[in-house]
Short mmCIF file of C-alpha atoms in Angstrom, two decimals:
data_model
loop_
_atom_site.label_atom_id
_atom_site.label_comp_id
_atom_site.label_asym_id
_atom_site.label_seq_id
_atom_site.Cartn_x
_atom_site.Cartn_y
_atom_site.Cartn_z
CA UNK I 1 -53.87 -96.01 76.68
CA UNK I 2 -56.94 -94.39 75.31
CA UNK I 3 -54.95 -91.23 74.77
CA UNK I 4 -52.34 -93.27 72.87
CA UNK I 5 -54.97 -94.91 70.71
CA UNK I 6 -56.63 -91.56 70.11
CA UNK I 7 -53.29 -90.04 69.15
CA UNK I 8 -52.55 -92.93 66.82
CA UNK I 9 -56.01 -92.62 65.25
CA UNK I 10 -55.45 -88.91 64.66
CA UNK I 11 -52.08 -89.57 63.06
CA UNK I 12 -53.54 -92.34 60.92
CA UNK I 13 -56.44 -90.09 59.85
CA UNK I 14 -53.98 -87.35 58.97
CA UNK I 15 -51.89 -89.79 56.93
CA UNK I 16 -54.97 -91.10 55.12
CA UNK I 17 -56.20 -87.55 54.48
CA UNK I 18 -52.81 -86.56 53.11
CA UNK I 19 -52.75 -89.65 50.90
CA UNK I 20 -56.24 -88.84 49.64
CA UNK I 21 -55.22 -85.27 48.86
CA UNK I 22 -52.09 -86.43 47.08
CA UNK I 23 -54.09 -89.05 45.21
CA UNK I 24 -56.65 -86.46 44.22
CA UNK I 25 -53.92 -84.17 42.95
CA UNK I 26 -51.97 -86.85 41.12
CA UNK I 27 -54.26 -86.64 38.11
CA UNK I 28 -53.49 -82.99 37.43
CA UNK I 29 -49.88 -83.27 38.58
CA UNK I 30 -49.49 -86.31 36.39
CA UNK I 31 -50.69 -84.49 33.29
CA UNK I 32 -47.94 -83.80 30.79
CA UNK I 33 -47.45 -80.09 30.19
CA UNK I 34 -47.33 -79.01 26.55
CA UNK I 35 -46.71 -75.41 25.52
CA UNK I 36 -48.39 -74.33 22.27
CA UNK I 37 -47.52 -71.17 20.39
CA UNK I 38 -50.14 -70.06 17.86
CA UNK I 39 -49.18 -67.57 15.18
CA UNK I 40 -52.30 -65.46 15.78
CA UNK I 41 -55.64 -65.61 17.58
CA UNK I 42 -58.21 -66.42 14.92
CA UNK I 43 -61.58 -68.13 14.43
CA UNK I 44 -59.62 -69.84 11.65
CA UNK I 45 -58.20 -72.10 14.37
CA UNK I 46 -61.55 -73.12 15.88
CA UNK I 47 -60.59 -76.83 16.29
CA UNK I 48 -57.71 -75.82 18.56
CA UNK I 49 -60.03 -73.86 20.87
CA UNK I 50 -62.58 -76.68 20.79
CA UNK I 51 -59.87 -79.13 21.89
CA UNK I 52 -59.16 -76.81 24.82
CA UNK I 53 -62.72 -75.74 25.60
CA UNK I 54 -64.24 -79.24 25.44
CA UNK I 55 -61.42 -80.71 27.52
CA UNK I 56 -60.12 -83.07 24.84
CA UNK I 57 -56.47 -82.35 25.67
CA UNK I 58 -57.26 -82.92 29.33
CA UNK I 59 -58.94 -86.25 28.51
CA UNK I 60 -55.66 -87.35 26.95
CA UNK I 61 -53.71 -86.45 30.09
CA UNK I 62 -52.24 -83.24 28.73
CA UNK I 63 -51.95 -79.90 30.48
CA UNK I 64 -51.84 -77.51 27.52
CA UNK I 65 -50.66 -73.94 27.84
CA UNK I 66 -51.57 -71.69 24.90
CA UNK I 67 -49.89 -68.46 23.96
CA UNK I 68 -50.19 -66.25 20.89
CA UNK I 69 -46.91 -65.25 19.22
CA UNK I 70 -47.69 -62.84 16.37
CA UNK I 71 -45.81 -63.61 13.16
CA UNK I 72 -44.64 -66.87 11.65
CA UNK I 73 -40.98 -65.95 12.07
CA UNK I 74 -41.42 -65.22 15.78
CA UNK I 75 -43.46 -68.38 16.33
CA UNK I 76 -40.79 -70.48 14.63
CA UNK I 77 -38.03 -68.79 16.65
CA UNK I 78 -39.90 -69.68 19.85
CA UNK I 79 -40.20 -73.31 18.70
CA UNK I 80 -36.55 -73.65 17.67
CA UNK I 81 -35.35 -72.07 20.91
CA UNK I 82 -37.47 -74.41 23.05
CA UNK I 83 -39.70 -71.65 24.44
CA UNK I 84 -42.67 -73.66 23.15
CA UNK I 85 -43.08 -77.37 22.41
CA UNK I 86 -45.59 -77.19 19.57
CA UNK I 87 -46.32 -74.46 17.04
CA UNK I 88 -49.56 -73.83 15.20
CA UNK I 89 -48.38 -72.01 12.11
CA UNK I 90 -48.27 -72.23 8.35
CA UNK I 91 -46.44 -75.30 7.05
CA UNK I 92 -44.33 -73.08 4.79
CA UNK I 93 -42.34 -72.10 7.89
CA UNK I 94 -41.15 -75.70 8.30
CA UNK I 95 -39.98 -75.61 4.68
CA UNK I 96 -38.00 -72.43 5.30
CA UNK I 97 -36.25 -74.10 8.25
CA UNK I 98 -35.53 -77.18 6.14
CA UNK I 99 -34.13 -75.05 3.31
CA UNK I 100 -31.67 -73.53 5.77
CA UNK I 101 -30.21 -76.97 6.44
CA UNK I 102 -31.30 -77.47 10.05
CA UNK I 103 -29.88 -80.44 11.96
CA UNK I 104 -33.14 -80.63 13.89
CA UNK I 105 -35.88 -80.06 11.29
CA UNK I 106 -39.40 -79.02 12.16
CA UNK I 107 -41.89 -81.81 11.52
CA UNK I 108 -45.57 -81.33 10.58
CA UNK I 109 -47.72 -83.87 12.45
CA UNK I 110 -51.28 -82.53 12.71
CA UNK I 111 -53.18 -80.47 10.14
CA UNK I 112 -55.80 -78.02 11.42
CA UNK I 113 -56.85 -76.02 8.34
CA UNK I 114 -56.81 -77.16 4.73
CA UNK I 115 -57.47 -73.94 2.82
CA UNK I 116 -56.31 -70.37 2.96
CA UNK I 117 -58.32 -68.39 5.49
CA UNK I 118 -58.34 -64.95 3.88
CA UNK I 119 -60.98 -63.11 1.89
CA UNK I 120 -60.84 -60.38 -0.71
CA UNK I 121 -62.62 -57.37 0.75
CA UNK I 122 -63.61 -54.43 -1.44
CA UNK I 123 -64.23 -50.92 -0.18
CA UNK I 124 -67.19 -50.60 -2.57
CA UNK I 125 -70.07 -53.00 -3.14
CA UNK I 126 -69.42 -53.90 -6.78
CA UNK I 127 -71.78 -56.83 -7.13
CA UNK I 128 -70.37 -59.94 -8.81
CA UNK I 129 -66.59 -59.74 -8.93
CA UNK I 130 -64.75 -59.16 -12.18
CA UNK I 131 -61.12 -59.83 -11.28
CA UNK I 132 -59.98 -57.40 -13.98
CA UNK I 133 -61.44 -54.62 -11.81
CA UNK I 134 -58.42 -55.02 -9.54
CA UNK I 135 -55.93 -53.95 -12.22
CA UNK I 136 -54.39 -50.59 -11.46
CA UNK I 137 -55.87 -50.54 -7.95
CA UNK I 138 -54.15 -50.37 -4.57
CA UNK I 139 -54.24 -53.74 -2.85
CA UNK I 140 -53.38 -54.20 0.83
CA UNK I 141 -51.79 -57.64 0.92
CA UNK I 142 -50.14 -59.75 3.58
CA UNK I 143 -46.51 -60.28 4.59
CA UNK I 144 -44.14 -61.38 1.82
CA UNK I 145 -43.28 -65.07 2.13
CA UNK I 146 -46.27 -65.87 4.35
CA UNK I 147 -48.96 -68.29 3.22
CA UNK I 148 -51.75 -65.67 3.04
CA UNK I 149 -49.75 -63.54 0.62
CA UNK I 150 -48.57 -66.52 -1.43
CA UNK I 151 -52.11 -67.94 -1.72
CA UNK I 152 -53.34 -64.48 -2.64
CA UNK I 153 -50.74 -64.07 -5.37
CA UNK I 154 -51.44 -67.59 -6.63
CA UNK I 155 -55.14 -66.70 -6.98
CA UNK I 156 -54.44 -63.38 -8.70
CA UNK I 157 -52.17 -65.04 -11.25
CA UNK I 158 -54.83 -67.68 -11.87
CA UNK I 159 -57.13 -64.84 -12.92
CA UNK I 160 -54.55 -63.24 -15.19
CA UNK I 161 -53.31 -60.60 -12.77
CA UNK I 162 -49.61 -60.06 -12.10
CA UNK I 163 -49.66 -58.88 -8.47
CA UNK I 164 -46.40 -56.99 -8.84
CA UNK I 165 -47.11 -55.40 -12.21
CA UNK I 166 -50.88 -54.95 -12.44
CA UNK I 167 -51.50 -53.74 -8.88
CA UNK I 168 -50.16 -51.20 -6.46
CA UNK I 169 -49.34 -53.96 -3.97
CA UNK I 170 -48.64 -52.92 -0.39
CA UNK I 171 -46.92 -55.55 1.76
CA UNK I 172 -45.01 -53.54 4.35
CA UNK I 173 -47.79 -53.15 6.92
CA UNK I 174 -47.69 -55.32 10.04
CA UNK I 175 -50.36 -58.00 10.14
CA UNK I 176 -52.03 -56.43 13.17
CA UNK I 177 -52.34 -53.07 11.41
CA UNK I 178 -53.65 -54.11 7.98
CA UNK I 179 -57.33 -53.73 8.87
CA UNK I 180 -56.82 -50.32 10.48
CA UNK I 181 -54.81 -49.14 7.47
CA UNK I 182 -57.74 -50.03 5.21
CA UNK I 183 -60.15 -48.27 7.55
CA UNK I 184 -58.00 -45.15 7.43
CA UNK I 185 -58.47 -45.00 3.66
CA UNK I 186 -55.51 -46.95 2.25
CA UNK I 187 -56.36 -49.15 -0.72
CA UNK I 188 -59.42 -50.17 -2.67
CA UNK I 189 -58.99 -53.84 -1.78
CA UNK I 190 -57.63 -55.69 1.23
CA UNK I 191 -56.91 -59.32 2.12
CA UNK I 192 -58.40 -60.16 5.53
CA UNK I 193 -58.96 -63.12 7.84
CA UNK I 194 -62.11 -63.71 9.81
CA UNK I 195 -63.61 -62.38 12.00
CA UNK I 196 -62.34 -59.03 10.63
CA UNK I 197 -64.01 -59.61 7.26
CA UNK I 198 -67.41 -60.21 8.91
CA UNK I 199 -66.91 -57.20 11.19
CA UNK I 200 -66.27 -54.94 8.19
CA UNK I 201 -69.38 -56.25 6.46
CA UNK I 202 -71.55 -55.75 9.55
CA UNK I 203 -70.29 -52.19 9.97
CA UNK I 204 -70.64 -51.41 6.25
CA UNK I 205 -66.93 -50.69 5.89
CA UNK I 206 -66.16 -53.39 3.36
CA UNK I 207 -67.66 -56.17 1.27
CA UNK I 208 -66.38 -59.74 0.93
CA UNK I 209 -66.18 -60.38 -2.82
CA UNK I 210 -64.07 -63.55 -3.02
CA UNK I 211 -62.47 -66.29 -0.92
CA UNK I 212 -58.78 -66.96 -1.44
CA UNK I 213 -59.36 -70.31 0.29
CA UNK I 214 -61.81 -71.45 -2.36
CA UNK I 215 -59.68 -70.03 -5.17
CA UNK I 216 -56.32 -71.52 -4.14
CA UNK I 217 -57.58 -75.03 -3.32
CA UNK I 218 -56.59 -77.44 -0.57
CA UNK I 219 -53.29 -76.83 1.20
CA UNK I 220 -51.73 -77.95 4.49
CA UNK I 221 -52.30 -74.36 5.47
CA UNK I 222 -52.02 -74.40 9.25
CA UNK I 223 -50.42 -77.37 10.98
CA UNK I 224 -49.29 -78.38 14.45
CA UNK I 225 -45.56 -78.99 14.24
CA UNK I 226 -42.60 -79.59 16.49
CA UNK I 227 -38.89 -80.20 16.33
CA UNK I 228 -37.86 -83.67 15.28
CA UNK I 229 -35.96 -84.11 18.55
CA UNK I 230 -39.07 -83.33 20.61
CA UNK I 231 -41.18 -85.81 18.65
CA UNK I 232 -38.60 -88.59 18.99
CA UNK I 233 -38.33 -88.04 22.73
CA UNK I 234 -42.06 -87.51 23.35
CA UNK I 235 -43.84 -89.79 20.90
CA UNK I 236 -46.55 -90.81 23.37
CA UNK I 237 -47.31 -87.18 24.16
CA UNK I 238 -47.49 -86.27 20.47
CA UNK I 239 -49.92 -89.15 19.90
CA UNK I 240 -52.15 -87.99 22.75
CA UNK I 241 -52.01 -84.45 21.40
CA UNK I 242 -53.04 -85.65 17.94
CA UNK I 243 -55.84 -87.77 19.39
CA UNK I 244 -57.23 -84.66 21.09
CA UNK I 245 -57.03 -82.77 17.81
CA UNK I 246 -58.97 -85.52 16.02
CA UNK I 247 -61.64 -85.43 18.73
CA UNK I 248 -61.98 -81.69 18.21
CA UNK I 249 -62.12 -82.07 14.43
CA UNK I 250 -64.88 -84.66 14.76
CA UNK I 251 -66.78 -82.38 17.11
CA UNK I 252 -66.49 -79.38 14.76
CA UNK I 253 -67.80 -81.45 11.85
CA UNK I 254 -70.77 -82.67 13.88
CA UNK I 255 -71.91 -79.34 15.35
CA UNK I 256 -73.41 -76.12 14.09
CA UNK I 257 -71.60 -72.78 13.81
CA UNK I 258 -73.71 -71.54 16.74
CA UNK I 259 -72.64 -74.48 18.93
CA UNK I 260 -69.00 -74.05 17.92
CA UNK I 261 -69.19 -70.33 18.67
CA UNK I 262 -70.48 -71.08 22.19
CA UNK I 263 -67.35 -73.14 22.89
CA UNK I 264 -64.75 -70.85 21.36
CA UNK I 265 -66.25 -67.48 22.39
CA UNK I 266 -64.14 -67.28 25.61
CA UNK I 267 -61.11 -66.96 23.32
CA UNK I 268 -62.72 -63.98 21.57
CA UNK I 269 -64.09 -61.95 24.48
CA UNK I 270 -64.08 -58.68 22.55
CA UNK I 271 -66.01 -60.10 19.58
CA UNK I 272 -69.79 -60.31 19.33
CA UNK I 273 -71.19 -63.82 19.14
CA UNK I 274 -72.98 -63.17 15.85
CA UNK I 275 -69.65 -62.21 14.26
CA UNK I 276 -68.00 -65.41 15.53
CA UNK I 277 -70.94 -67.46 14.22
CA UNK I 278 -70.69 -65.74 10.82
CA UNK I 279 -66.94 -66.40 10.63
CA UNK I 280 -67.22 -70.06 11.66
CA UNK I 281 -70.06 -70.60 9.16
CA UNK I 282 -68.03 -69.07 6.34
CA UNK I 283 -65.09 -71.35 7.12
CA UNK I 284 -67.26 -74.44 7.57
CA UNK I 285 -69.16 -73.81 4.34
CA UNK I 286 -65.97 -73.66 2.29
CA UNK I 287 -64.40 -76.71 3.97
CA UNK I 288 -61.55 -74.83 5.64
CA UNK I 289 -61.41 -76.95 8.80
CA UNK I 290 -59.59 -80.22 8.15
CA UNK I 291 -61.64 -83.31 9.02
CA UNK I 292 -58.56 -85.19 10.22
CA UNK I 293 -54.93 -84.32 11.05
CA UNK I 294 -53.40 -86.06 8.01
CA UNK I 295 -51.31 -83.96 5.60
CA UNK I 296 -51.87 -85.67 2.27
CA UNK I 297 -49.43 -85.54 -0.64
CA UNK I 298 -51.79 -83.78 -3.05
CA UNK I 299 -52.20 -80.91 -0.60
CA UNK I 300 -48.45 -80.81 0.00
CA UNK I 301 -47.69 -80.62 -3.72
CA UNK I 302 -50.23 -77.82 -4.12
CA UNK I 303 -48.41 -75.96 -1.34
CA UNK I 304 -45.12 -76.37 -3.19
CA UNK I 305 -46.70 -75.01 -6.38
CA UNK I 306 -47.99 -71.96 -4.51
CA UNK I 307 -44.59 -71.32 -2.94
CA UNK I 308 -42.77 -71.87 -6.22
CA UNK I 309 -44.93 -69.33 -8.03
CA UNK I 310 -44.18 -66.85 -5.25
CA UNK I 311 -40.44 -67.41 -5.71
CA UNK I 312 -40.04 -68.72 -2.15
CA UNK I 313 -39.10 -72.33 -2.91
CA UNK I 314 -35.39 -73.04 -3.32
CA UNK I 315 -35.94 -76.74 -3.94
CA UNK I 316 -38.83 -79.17 -3.99
CA UNK I 317 -39.13 -80.53 -0.47
CA UNK I 318 -40.83 -83.94 -0.42
CA UNK I 319 -43.50 -84.45 2.21
CA UNK I 320 -41.54 -87.44 3.51
CA UNK I 321 -38.75 -85.09 4.62
CA UNK I 322 -40.74 -82.99 7.10
CA UNK I 323 -44.19 -84.56 7.46
CA UNK I 324 -44.89 -87.40 9.89
CA UNK I 325 -48.41 -88.71 9.39
CA UNK I 326 -48.02 -91.72 11.69
CA UNK I 327 -49.69 -89.97 14.64
CA UNK I 328 -52.48 -88.56 12.47
CA UNK I 329 -53.20 -91.89 10.80
CA UNK I 330 -53.43 -93.64 14.17
CA UNK I 331 -55.71 -90.92 15.55
CA UNK I 332 -57.90 -91.01 12.43
CA UNK I 333 -58.41 -94.78 12.72
CA UNK I 334 -58.82 -94.99 16.50
CA UNK I 335 -60.67 -91.82 17.53
CA UNK I 336 -64.39 -91.93 16.77
#
């Protein structure tokens, strides 16, 4: 009898232990998996890394997997094919999909950056910039049709420079190789993101002379987006995702570049902390990081103007067609 009771007690203990283990695991197993594809790894996207590093996605019950897919076209292909659920990429890519007449358009739901993130870097230290100095010079630009190049051209035209007539404009170098091409001696000027611009300055290989972000104004520059079908099927998940983004945006606004660098540095293991701090400070000082996920109409219309000047806009696409601010508005009002 004792043996029977002992055996029963052991079985009961095993059952309870198993239940405890399963219960303990249910939190992580219950988290909804979301696959993000970012167009590049950049300090420009600091709020994304803060949302991951500070556990804000996890707090919302999301298990987020991040991968970098170089190039807006490749990132969008991954989104359309279902290889990823959410893309962090320039909002112009959603317009290109819309212009092609997609039955399942890509919807912008959470803005991350609200200005261009590139800087004009000169090989020589020329003091205060006179934009006319660029005329006749070789300029290493970005990919045709991408937001960096369009914002760059928009800025040049604003200063009376025709980028295709007044410059020797080079656009056929892959994004990953632009910096090395400049280092090898190509061009007097180059358009670079951070932290590369700060690295060049630290090493004395270039000088930041202007910010295309400041010059081109507010744009829905980099936005979290997904297919309309995914959003309709996973509205609760999208809301949780946007809540986490708002938490990260609040945190970025409330903390110093040094504190932000501490959180995001694991995503930039090959970059010195002082470079990351410098890059974050430059972006914070010029208001690059959006304070909330809302894509407002003024920003959207500025984007359309930039694209139109670049000859990349077939028709004016109203924000209402491919922007859904309902998740952002709810996050903005409820997340403190």
